[in-house]
JSON list of C-alpha atoms in Angstrom, two decimals:
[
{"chain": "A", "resi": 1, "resn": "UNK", "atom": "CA", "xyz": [30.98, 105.64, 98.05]},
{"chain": "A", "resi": 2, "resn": "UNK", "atom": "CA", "xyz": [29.34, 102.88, 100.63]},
{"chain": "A", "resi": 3, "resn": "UNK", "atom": "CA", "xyz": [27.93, 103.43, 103.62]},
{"chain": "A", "resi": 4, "resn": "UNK", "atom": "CA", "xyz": [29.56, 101.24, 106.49]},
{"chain": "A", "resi": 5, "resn": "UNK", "atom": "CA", "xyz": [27.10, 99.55, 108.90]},
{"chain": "A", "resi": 6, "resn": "UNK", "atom": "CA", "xyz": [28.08, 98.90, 112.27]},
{"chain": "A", "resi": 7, "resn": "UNK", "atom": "CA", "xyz": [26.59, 94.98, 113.10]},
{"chain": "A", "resi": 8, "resn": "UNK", "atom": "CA", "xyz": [26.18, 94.05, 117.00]},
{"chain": "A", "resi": 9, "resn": "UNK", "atom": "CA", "xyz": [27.67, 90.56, 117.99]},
{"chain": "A", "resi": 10, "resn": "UNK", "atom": "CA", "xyz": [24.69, 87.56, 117.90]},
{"chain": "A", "resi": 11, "resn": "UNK", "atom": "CA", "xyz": [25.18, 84.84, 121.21]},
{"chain": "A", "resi": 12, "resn": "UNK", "atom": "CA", "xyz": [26.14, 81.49, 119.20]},
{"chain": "A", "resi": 13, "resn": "UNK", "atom": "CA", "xyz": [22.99, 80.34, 121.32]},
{"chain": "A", "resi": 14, "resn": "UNK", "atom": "CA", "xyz": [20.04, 80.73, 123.03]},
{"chain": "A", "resi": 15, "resn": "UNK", "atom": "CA", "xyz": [17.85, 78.29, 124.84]},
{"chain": "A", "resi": 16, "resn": "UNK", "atom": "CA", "xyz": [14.42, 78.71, 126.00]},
{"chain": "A", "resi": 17, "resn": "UNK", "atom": "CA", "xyz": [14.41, 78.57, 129.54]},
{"chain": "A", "resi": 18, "resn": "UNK", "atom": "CA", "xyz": [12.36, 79.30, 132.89]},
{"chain": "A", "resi": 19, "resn": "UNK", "atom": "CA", "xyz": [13.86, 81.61, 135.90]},
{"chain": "A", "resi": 20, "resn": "UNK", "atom": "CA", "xyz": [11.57, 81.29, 138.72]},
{"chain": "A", "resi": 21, "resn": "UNK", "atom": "CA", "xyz": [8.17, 81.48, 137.39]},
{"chain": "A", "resi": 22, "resn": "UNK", "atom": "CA", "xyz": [8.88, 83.23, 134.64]},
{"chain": "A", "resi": 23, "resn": "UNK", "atom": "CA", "xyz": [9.39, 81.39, 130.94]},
{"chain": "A", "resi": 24, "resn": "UNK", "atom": "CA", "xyz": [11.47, 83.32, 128.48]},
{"chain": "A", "resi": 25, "resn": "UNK", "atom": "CA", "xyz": [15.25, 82.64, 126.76]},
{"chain": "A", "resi": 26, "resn": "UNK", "atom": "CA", "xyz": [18.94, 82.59, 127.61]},
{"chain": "A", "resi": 27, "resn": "UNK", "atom": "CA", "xyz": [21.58, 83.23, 126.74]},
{"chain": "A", "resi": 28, "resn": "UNK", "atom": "CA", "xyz": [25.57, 84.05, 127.01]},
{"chain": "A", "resi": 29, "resn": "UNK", "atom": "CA", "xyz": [26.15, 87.76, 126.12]},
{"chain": "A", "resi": 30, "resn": "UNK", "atom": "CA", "xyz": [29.79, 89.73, 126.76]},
{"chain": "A", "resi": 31, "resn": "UNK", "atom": "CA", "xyz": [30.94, 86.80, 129.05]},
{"chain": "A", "resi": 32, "resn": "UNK", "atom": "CA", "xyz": [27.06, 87.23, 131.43]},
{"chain": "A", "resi": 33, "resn": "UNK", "atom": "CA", "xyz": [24.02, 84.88, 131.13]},
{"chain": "A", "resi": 34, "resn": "UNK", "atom": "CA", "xyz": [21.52, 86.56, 130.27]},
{"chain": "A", "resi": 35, "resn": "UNK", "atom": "CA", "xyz": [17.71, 85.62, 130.72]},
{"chain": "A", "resi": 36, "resn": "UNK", "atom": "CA", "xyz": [15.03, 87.54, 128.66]},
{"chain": "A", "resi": 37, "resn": "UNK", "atom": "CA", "xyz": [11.64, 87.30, 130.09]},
{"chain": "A", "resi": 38, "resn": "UNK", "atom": "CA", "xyz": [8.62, 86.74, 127.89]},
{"chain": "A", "resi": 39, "resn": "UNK", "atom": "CA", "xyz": [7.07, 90.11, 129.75]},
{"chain": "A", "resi": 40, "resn": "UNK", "atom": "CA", "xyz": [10.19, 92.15, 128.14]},
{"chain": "A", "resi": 41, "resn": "UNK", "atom": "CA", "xyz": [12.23, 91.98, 131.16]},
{"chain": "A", "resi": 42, "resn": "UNK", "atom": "CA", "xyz": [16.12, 91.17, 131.07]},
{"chain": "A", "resi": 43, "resn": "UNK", "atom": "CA", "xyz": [18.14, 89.68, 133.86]},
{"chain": "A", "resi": 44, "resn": "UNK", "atom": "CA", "xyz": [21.93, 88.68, 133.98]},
{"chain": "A", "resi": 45, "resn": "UNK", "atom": "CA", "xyz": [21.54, 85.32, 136.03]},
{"chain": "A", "resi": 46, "resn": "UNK", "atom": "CA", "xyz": [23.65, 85.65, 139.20]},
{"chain": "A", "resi": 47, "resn": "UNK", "atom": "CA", "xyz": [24.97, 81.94, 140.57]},
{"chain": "A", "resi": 48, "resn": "UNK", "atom": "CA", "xyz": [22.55, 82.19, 142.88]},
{"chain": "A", "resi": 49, "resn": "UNK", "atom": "CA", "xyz": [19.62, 82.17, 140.90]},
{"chain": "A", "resi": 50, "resn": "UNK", "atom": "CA", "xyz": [20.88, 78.85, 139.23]},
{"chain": "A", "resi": 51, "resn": "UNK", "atom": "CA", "xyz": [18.55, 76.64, 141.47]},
{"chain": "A", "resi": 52, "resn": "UNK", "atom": "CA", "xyz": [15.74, 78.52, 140.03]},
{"chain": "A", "resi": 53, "resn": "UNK", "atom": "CA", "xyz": [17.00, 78.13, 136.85]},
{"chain": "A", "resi": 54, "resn": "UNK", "atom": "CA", "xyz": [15.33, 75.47, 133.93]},
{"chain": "A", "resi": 55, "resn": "UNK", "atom": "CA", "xyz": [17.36, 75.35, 130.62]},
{"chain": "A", "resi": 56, "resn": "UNK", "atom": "CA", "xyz": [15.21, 73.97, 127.54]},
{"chain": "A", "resi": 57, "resn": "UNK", "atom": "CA", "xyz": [16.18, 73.48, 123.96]},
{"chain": "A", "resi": 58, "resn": "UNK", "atom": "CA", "xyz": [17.56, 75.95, 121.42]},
{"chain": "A", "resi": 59, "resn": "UNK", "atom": "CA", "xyz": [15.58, 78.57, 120.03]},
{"chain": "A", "resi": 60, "resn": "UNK", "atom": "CA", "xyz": [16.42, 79.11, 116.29]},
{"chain": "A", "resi": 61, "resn": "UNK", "atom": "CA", "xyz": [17.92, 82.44, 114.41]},
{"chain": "A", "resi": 62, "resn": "UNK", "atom": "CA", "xyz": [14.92, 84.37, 114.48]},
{"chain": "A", "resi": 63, "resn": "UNK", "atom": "CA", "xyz": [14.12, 84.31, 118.31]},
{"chain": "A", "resi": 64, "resn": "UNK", "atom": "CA", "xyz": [17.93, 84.88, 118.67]},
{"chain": "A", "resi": 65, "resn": "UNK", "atom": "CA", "xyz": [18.21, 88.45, 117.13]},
{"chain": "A", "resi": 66, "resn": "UNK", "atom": "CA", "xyz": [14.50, 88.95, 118.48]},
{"chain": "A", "resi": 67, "resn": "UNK", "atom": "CA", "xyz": [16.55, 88.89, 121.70]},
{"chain": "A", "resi": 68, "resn": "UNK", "atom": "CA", "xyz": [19.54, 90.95, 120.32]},
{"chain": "A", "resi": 69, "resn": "UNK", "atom": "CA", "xyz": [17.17, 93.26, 118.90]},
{"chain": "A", "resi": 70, "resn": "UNK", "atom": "CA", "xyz": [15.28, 94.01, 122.38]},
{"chain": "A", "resi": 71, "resn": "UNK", "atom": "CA", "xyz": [18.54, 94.39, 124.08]},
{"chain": "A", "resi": 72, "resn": "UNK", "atom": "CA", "xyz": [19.54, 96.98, 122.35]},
{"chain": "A", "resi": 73, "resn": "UNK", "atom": "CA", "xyz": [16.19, 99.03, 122.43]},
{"chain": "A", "resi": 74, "resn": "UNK", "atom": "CA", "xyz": [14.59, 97.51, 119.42]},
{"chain": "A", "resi": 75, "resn": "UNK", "atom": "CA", "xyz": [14.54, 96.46, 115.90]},
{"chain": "A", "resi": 76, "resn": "UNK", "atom": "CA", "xyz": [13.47, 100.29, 115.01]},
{"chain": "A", "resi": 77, "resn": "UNK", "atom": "CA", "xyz": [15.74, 102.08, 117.13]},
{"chain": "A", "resi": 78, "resn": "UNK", "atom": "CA", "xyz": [18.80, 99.94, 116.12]},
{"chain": "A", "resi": 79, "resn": "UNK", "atom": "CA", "xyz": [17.53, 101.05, 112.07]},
{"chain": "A", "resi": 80, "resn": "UNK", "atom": "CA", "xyz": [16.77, 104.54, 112.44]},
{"chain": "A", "resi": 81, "resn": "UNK", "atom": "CA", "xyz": [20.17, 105.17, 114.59]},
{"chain": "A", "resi": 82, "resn": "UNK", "atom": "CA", "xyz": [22.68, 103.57, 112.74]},
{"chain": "A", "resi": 83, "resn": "UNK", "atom": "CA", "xyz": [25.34, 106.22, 111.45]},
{"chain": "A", "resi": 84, "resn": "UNK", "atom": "CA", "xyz": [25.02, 107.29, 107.41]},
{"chain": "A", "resi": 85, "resn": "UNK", "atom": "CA", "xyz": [27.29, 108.66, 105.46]},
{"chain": "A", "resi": 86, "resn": "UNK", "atom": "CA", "xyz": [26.87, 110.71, 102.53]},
{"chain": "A", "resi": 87, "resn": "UNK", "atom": "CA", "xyz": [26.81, 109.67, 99.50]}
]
């Protein structure tokens, strides 16, 4: 018998980017863009932050699940709680 793994959806892309003063990434996430701080912070970007807003170029796979990962409480946390079945 296999054990079934539930996956969480990856943003097609993610762009480095600076809101404010802060540096960090973005991204599009459920329909919301999402900005992810370099400090750890996340931020869906309301239309009024858009002056504020600096898109840069594309951050590659790695960064991109970094980001995933973080969102959902870490790489650990999404490991250690995923649902196992018996084998």
């Amino acid at each position: 018998m296999a054990a079934t793994v539930t996956q969480t959806q990856t943003p097609s892309k993610v762009f480095y980017a600076h809101l404010f003063e802060e540096a960090g990434v973005l991204s599009k996430v459920r329909g919301e863009l999402v900005f992810f701080s370099d400090a750890g912070d996340i931020t869906t970007v309301e239309p009024s932050m858009c002056n504020f807003l600096t898109v840069l170029g594309e951050v590659g796979l790695a960064d991109c699940q970094r980001l995933m990962d973080a969102m959902h409480g870490s790489y650990a946390k999404i490991a250690c709680s995923r649902p196992m079945m018996e084998v």
